Coordinates of C-alpha atoms in Angstrom, one line a residue:
X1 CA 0.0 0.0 0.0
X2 CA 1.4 3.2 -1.3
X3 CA -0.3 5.4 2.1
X4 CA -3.3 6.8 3.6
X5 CA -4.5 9.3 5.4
X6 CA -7.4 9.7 7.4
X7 CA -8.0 13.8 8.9
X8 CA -11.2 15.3 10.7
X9 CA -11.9 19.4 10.0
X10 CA -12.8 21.1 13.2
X11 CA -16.3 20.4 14.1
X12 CA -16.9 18.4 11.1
X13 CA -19.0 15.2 11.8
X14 CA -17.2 13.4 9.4
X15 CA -13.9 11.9 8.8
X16 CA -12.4 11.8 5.1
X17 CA -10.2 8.6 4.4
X18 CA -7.4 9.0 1.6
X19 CA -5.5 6.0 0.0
X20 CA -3.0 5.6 -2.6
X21 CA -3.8 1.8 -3.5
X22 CA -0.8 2.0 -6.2
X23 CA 3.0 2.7 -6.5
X24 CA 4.4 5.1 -3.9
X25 CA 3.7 8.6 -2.6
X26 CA 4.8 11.2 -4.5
X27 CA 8.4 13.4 -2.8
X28 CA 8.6 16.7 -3.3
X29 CA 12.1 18.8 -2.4
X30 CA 10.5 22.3 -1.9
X31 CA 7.1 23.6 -1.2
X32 CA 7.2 25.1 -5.0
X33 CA 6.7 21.8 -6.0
X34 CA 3.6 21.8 -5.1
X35 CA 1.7 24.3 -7.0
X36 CA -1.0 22.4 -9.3
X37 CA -0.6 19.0 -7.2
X38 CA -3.3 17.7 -5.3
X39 CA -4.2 14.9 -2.2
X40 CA -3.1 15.1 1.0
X41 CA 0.3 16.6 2.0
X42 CA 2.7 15.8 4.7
X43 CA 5.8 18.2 5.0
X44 CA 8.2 18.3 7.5
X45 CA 10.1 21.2 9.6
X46 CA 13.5 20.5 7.4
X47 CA 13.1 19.3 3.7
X48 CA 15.7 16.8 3.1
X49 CA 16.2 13.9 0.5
X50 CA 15.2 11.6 3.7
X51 CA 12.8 13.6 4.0
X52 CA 11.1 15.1 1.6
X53 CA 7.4 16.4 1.4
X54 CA 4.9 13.4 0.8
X55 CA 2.1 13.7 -2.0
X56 CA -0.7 11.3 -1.2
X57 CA -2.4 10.1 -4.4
X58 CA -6.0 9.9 -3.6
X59 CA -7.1 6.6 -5.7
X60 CA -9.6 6.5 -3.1
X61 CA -11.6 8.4 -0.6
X62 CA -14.3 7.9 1.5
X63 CA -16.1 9.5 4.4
X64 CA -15.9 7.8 7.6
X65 CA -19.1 8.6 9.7
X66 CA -17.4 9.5 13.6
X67 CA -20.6 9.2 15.5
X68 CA -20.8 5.5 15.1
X69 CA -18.0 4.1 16.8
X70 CA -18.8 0.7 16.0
X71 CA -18.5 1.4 12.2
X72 CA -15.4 3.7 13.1
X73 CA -13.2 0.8 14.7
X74 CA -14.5 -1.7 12.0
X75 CA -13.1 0.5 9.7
X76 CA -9.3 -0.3 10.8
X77 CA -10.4 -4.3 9.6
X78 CA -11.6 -3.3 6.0
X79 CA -9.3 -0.9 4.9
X80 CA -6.3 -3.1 6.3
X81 CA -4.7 -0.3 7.6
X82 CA -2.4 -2.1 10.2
X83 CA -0.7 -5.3 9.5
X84 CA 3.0 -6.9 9.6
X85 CA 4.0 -4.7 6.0
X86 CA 2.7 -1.6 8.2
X87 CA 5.7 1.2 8.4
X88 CA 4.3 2.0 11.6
X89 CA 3.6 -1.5 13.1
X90 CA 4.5 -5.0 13.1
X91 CA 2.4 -8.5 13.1
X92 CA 2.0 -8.1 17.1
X93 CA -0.5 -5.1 16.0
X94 CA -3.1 -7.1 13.5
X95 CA -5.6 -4.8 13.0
X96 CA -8.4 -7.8 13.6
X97 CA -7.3 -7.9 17.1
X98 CA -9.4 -4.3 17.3
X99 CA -13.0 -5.2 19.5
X100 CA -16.5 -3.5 17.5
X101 CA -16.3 -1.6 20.8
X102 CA -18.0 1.9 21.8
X103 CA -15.6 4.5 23.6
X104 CA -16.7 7.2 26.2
X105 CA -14.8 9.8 27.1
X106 CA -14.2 10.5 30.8
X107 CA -15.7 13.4 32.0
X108 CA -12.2 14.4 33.7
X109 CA -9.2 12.9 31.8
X110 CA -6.3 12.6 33.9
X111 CA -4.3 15.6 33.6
X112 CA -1.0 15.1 32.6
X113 CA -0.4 11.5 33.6
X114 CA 2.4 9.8 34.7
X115 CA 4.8 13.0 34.3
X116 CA 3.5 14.8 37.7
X117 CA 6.9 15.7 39.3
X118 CA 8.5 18.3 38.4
X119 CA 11.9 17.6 36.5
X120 CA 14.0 19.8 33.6
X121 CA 16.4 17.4 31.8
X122 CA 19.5 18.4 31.5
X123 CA 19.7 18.3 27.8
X124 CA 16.6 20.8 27.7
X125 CA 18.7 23.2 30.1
X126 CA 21.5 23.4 27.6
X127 CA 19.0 23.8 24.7
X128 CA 17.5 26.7 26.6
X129 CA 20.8 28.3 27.2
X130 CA 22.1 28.1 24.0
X131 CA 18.9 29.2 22.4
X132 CA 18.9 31.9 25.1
X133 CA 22.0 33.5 24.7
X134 CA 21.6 33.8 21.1
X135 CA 18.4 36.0 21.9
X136 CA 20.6 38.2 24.5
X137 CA 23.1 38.6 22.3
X138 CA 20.4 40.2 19.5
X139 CA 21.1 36.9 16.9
X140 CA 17.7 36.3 17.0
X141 CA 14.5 38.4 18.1
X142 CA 12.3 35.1 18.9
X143 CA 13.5 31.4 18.3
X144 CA 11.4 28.0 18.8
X145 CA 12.6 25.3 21.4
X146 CA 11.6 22.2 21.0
X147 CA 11.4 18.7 22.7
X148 CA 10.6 15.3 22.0
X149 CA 9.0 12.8 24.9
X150 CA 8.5 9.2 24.7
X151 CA 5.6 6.9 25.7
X152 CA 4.6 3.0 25.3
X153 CA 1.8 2.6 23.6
X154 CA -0.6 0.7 25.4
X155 CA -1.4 -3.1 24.9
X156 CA -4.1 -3.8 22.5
X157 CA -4.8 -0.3 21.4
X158 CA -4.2 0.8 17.6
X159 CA -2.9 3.7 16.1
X160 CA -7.1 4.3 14.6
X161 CA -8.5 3.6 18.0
X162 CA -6.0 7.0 19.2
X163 CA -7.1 8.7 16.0
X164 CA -11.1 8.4 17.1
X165 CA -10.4 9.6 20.5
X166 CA -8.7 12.4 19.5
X167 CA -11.4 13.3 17.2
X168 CA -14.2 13.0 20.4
X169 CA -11.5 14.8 23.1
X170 CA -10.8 17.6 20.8
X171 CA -13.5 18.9 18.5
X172 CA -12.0 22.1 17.8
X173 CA -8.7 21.0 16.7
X174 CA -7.7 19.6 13.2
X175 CA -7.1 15.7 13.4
X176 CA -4.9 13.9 11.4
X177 CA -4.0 9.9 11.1
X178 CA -1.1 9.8 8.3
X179 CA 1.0 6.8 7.4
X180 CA 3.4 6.2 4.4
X181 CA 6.1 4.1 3.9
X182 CA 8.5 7.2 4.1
X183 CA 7.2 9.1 6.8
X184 CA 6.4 6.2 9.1
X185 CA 3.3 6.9 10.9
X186 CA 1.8 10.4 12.8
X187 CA -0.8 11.6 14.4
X188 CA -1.9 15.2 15.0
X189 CA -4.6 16.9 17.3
X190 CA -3.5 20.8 15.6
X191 CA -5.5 24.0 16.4
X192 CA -3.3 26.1 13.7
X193 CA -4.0 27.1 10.2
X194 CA -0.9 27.4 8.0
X195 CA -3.3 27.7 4.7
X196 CA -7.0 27.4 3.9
X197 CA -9.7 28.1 1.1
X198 CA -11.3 27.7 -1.9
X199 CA -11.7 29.5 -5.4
X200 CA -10.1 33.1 -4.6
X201 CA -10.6 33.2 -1.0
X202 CA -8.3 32.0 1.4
X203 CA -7.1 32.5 4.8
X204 CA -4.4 32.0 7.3
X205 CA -3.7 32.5 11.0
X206 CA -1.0 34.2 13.4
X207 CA -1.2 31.9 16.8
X208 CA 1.1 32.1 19.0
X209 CA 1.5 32.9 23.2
X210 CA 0.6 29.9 25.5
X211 CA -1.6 30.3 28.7
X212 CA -2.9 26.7 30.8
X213 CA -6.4 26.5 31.7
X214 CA -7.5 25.6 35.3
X215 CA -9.9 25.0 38.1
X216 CA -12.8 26.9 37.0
X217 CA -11.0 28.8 33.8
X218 CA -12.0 24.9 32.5
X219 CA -15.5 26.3 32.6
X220 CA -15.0 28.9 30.1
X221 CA -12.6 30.1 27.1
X222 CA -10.0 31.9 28.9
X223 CA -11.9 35.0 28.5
X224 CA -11.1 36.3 32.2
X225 CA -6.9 35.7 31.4
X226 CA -4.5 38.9 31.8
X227 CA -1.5 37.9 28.9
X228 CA 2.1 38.8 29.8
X229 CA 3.7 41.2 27.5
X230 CA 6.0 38.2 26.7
X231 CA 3.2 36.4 25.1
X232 CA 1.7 39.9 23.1
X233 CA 5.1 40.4 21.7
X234 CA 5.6 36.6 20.6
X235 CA 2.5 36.9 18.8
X236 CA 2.6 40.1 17.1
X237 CA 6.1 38.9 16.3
X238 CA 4.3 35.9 13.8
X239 CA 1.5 38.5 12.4
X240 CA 3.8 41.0 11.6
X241 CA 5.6 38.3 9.4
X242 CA 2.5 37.1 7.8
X243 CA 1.5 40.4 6.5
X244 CA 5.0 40.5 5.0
X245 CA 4.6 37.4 3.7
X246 CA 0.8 37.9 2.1
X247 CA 2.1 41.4 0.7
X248 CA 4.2 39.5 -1.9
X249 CA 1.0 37.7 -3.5
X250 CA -2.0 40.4 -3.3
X251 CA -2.6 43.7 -1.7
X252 CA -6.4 42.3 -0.7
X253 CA -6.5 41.0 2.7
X254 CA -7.4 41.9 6.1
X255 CA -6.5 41.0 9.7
X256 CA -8.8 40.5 12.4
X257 CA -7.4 40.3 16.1
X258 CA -5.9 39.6 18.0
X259 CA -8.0 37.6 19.8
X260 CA -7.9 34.6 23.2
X261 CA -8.7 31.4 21.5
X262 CA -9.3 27.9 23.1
X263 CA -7.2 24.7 21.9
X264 CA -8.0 21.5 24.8
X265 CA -7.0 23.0 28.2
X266 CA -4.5 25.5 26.5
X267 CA -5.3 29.0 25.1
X268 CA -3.7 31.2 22.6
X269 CA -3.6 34.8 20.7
X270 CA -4.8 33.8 17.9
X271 CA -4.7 36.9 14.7
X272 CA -7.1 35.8 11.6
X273 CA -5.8 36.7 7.8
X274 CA -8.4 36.9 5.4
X275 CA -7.6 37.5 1.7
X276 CA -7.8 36.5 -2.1
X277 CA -5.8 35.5 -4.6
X278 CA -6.0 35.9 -8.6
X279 CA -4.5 32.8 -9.2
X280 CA -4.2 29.9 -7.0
X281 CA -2.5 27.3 -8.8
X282 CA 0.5 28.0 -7.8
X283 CA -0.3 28.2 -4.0
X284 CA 3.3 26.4 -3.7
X285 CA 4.9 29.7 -4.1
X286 CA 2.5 31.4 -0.8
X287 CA 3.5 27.8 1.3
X288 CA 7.5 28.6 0.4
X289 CA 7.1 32.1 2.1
X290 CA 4.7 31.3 5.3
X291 CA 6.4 27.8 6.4
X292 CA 7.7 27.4 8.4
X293 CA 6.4 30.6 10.0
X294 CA 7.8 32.4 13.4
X295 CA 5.3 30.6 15.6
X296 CA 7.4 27.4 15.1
X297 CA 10.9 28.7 13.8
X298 CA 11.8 32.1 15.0
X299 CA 12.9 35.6 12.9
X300 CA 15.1 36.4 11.9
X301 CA 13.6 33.4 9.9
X302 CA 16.6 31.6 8.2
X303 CA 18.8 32.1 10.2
X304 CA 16.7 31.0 13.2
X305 CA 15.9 27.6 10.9
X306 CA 19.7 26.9 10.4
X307 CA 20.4 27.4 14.2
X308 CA 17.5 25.5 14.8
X309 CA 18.7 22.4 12.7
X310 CA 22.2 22.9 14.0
X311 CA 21.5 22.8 17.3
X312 CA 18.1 21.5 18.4
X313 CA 18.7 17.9 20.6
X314 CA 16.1 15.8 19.2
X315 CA 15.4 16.3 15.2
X316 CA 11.8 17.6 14.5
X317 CA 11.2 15.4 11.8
X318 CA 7.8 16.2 10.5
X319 CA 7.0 17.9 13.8
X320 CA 6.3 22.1 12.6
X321 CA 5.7 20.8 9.3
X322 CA 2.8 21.2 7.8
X323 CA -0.3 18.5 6.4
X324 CA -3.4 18.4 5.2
X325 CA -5.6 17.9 1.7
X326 CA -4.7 19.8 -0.9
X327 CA -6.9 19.9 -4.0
X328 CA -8.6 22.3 -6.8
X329 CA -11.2 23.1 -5.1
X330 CA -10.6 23.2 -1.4
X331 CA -7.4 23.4 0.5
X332 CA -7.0 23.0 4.5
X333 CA -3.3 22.5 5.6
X334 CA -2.6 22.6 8.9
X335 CA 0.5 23.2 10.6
X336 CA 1.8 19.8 12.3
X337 CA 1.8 20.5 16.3
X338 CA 0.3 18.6 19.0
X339 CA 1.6 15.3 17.6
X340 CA 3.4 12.0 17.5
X341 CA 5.0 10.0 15.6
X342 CA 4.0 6.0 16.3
X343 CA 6.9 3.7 15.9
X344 CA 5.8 -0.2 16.9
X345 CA 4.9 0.4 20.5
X346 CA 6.3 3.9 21.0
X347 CA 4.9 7.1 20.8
X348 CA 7.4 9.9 19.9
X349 CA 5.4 13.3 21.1
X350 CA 6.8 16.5 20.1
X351 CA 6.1 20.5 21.6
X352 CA 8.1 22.8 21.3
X353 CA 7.7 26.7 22.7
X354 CA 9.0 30.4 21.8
X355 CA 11.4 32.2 23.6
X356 CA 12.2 36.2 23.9
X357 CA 14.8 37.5 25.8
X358 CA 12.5 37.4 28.8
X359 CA 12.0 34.0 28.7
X360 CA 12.3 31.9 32.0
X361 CA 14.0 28.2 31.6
X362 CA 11.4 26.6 34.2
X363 CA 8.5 28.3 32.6
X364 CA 9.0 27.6 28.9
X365 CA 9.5 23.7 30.1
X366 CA 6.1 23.7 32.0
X367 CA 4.7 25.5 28.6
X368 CA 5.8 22.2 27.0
X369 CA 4.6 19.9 29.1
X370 CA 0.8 21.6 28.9
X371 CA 1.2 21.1 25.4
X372 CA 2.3 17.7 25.3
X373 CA -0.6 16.7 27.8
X374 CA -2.9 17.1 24.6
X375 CA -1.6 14.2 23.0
X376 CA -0.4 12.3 25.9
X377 CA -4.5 11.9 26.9
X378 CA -5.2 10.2 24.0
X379 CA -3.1 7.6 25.0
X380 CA -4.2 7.5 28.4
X381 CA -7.4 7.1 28.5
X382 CA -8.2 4.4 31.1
X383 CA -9.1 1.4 30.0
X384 CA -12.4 1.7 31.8
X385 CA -13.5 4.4 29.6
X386 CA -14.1 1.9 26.9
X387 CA -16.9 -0.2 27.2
X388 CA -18.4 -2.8 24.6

């Protein structure tokens, strides 16, 4: 099997399954490439021959219906998703061992489970001095720290079963299941726009500043949350950019924000970028300037990216990339946060944060963890949370 991917819209109902049935996924070496292709893209932080940007052919689609979770976990048999010529799994994960079973989600997830006690690795304390001195010393005005975090998948649960729960924990958020035989296998629960629309009209988003929810702020959308001026600067830092960037292609577009925005039990300052565009076929050109933007690189913006692949412990891989379908008619790419990438029975997880000169090492590391939590409850839901 060439690849598939399987991706849920915010709010949608539905899920939209892609396959390539023959040959492989096309590789692509720049974002250019990509202007007049269509299916479903996967592109990484760094663009490399190992790894390149990964075209989906979609042979075939087909809409997966996500509020019968019977049908939903069925789904994972008759496509053959997951079996021992898997590049994500091996013969201990048949995909017929999956039960016809019905999930519920808790009504309180464990927060942040097992990582409760506080502890800064040591490799993350050099990152966050190295990256740190570069800002003092005026190298860089904002650069992105990043981390990786590993977890055993659980016994008898599939990388579809993680997929649905995402798509019932996390409404709001773009969800993604992608697997080719290049990329190996991801899974993204993603509240940022890197490129949407249809026909003339597109838009795009500046996110960026990190706040946690808690206690009663659960109750609500963060509306009652005072943001440092660490946070207002790191954002207006990626809007700023983005208006640089859209200024290239048109001079018609309009920014809205910015404005507190809920993703899980996190919120950000979230800036909205409406505008058009005379001709969209070659959108590759517009994805070349925005990615990969200050909200997961820094500015200045190649010279953070170099630093950033220098230096960074743990490569990003196609962490800060971007994915999504990409078609003729209707475009939604998604920048890749929030994720993991599934290898046999471990779960790479990646978050990464921005820092300013301001930034303070204990806080940017508790700034990752919130953001890893969002992936790490999908895997740990308690088994009593799924009933047949």
């Amino acid at each position: 099997m060439g690849g598939f991917a399987v991706y849920r819209l915010p709010y949608a109902k539905q899920a939209t399954l892609v396959r390539q049935t023959e040959g492989e996924p096309l590789e692509l070496s720049s974002c250019q490439a990509l202007n007049g292709q269509q299916g479903f893209v996967i592109a990484p932080f760094e663009i490399t021959p190992a790894q390149p940007i990964i075209l989906i052919r979609p042979d075939e689609t087909e809409s997966l219906d996500l509020s019968r979770s019977e049908e939903c976990f069925s789904r994972n048999v008759e496509c053959g998703m997951w079996n021992e010529n898997s590049s994500a799994t091996d013969s201990a994960h048949d995909s017929n061992l999956i039960p016809h079973s019905t999930f519920h989600i808790p009504q309180n997830p464990p927060q942040n489970p097992p990582h409760s006690t506080f502890h800064i690795p040591q490799y993350y304390s050099i990152d966050f001095a190295n990256y740190h001195a570069q800002l003092e010393n005026d190298a860089f005005r904002k650069i992105v720290l990043a981390r990786c975090a590993d977890e055993k998948m659980p016994e008898g649960v599939e990388p579809m079963e993680l997929f649905y729960r995402a798509c019932a924990l996390y409404p709001r958020l773009f969800i993604a299941l992608v697997d080719t035989p290049k990329s190996g296998c991801w899974l993204t629960a993603t509240p940022e726009i890197l490129l949407e629309g249809q026909g003339s009209d597109w838009r795009t988003i500046a996110l960026a500043g990190t706040m946690k929810l808690e206690g009663d702020q659960l109750n609500g959308e963060g509306e009652s949350l005072t943001w440092s001026t660490k946070n207002i600067q790191e954002q207006r830092i990626v809007a700023t950019y983005i208006t640089e960037c859209l200024e290239q292609f048109t001079s018609d577009f309009r920014e809205e924000g910015p404005r507190t925005v809920r993703a899980a039990n996190l919120v950000h300052l979230r800036s909205d970028f409406t505008f058009r565009l005379s001709d969209h076929a070659h959108i590759g050109n517009l994805l070349q300037a925005l990615h990969p933007t200050p909200a997961v690189c820094g500015l200045p913006k190649r010279e953070a990216f170099q630093f950033i692949v220098r230096n960074e412990h743990t490569p990003r891989r196609y962490y800060s990339g971007f994915m999504g379908p990409l078609g003729t008619d209707e475009t939604h790419l998604y920048v890749s946060l929030r994720c993991m990438n599934i290898e046999h029975d471990t779960c790479h997880l990646y978050a990464g944060g921005g820092l300013l000169k301001d930034s303070i090492l204990e806080q940017e590391w508790q700034e990752t963890e919130a953001k890893l939590e969002t992936i790490r409850k999908v895997i740990y839901l308690d088994n009593k949370d799924i009933r047949t």
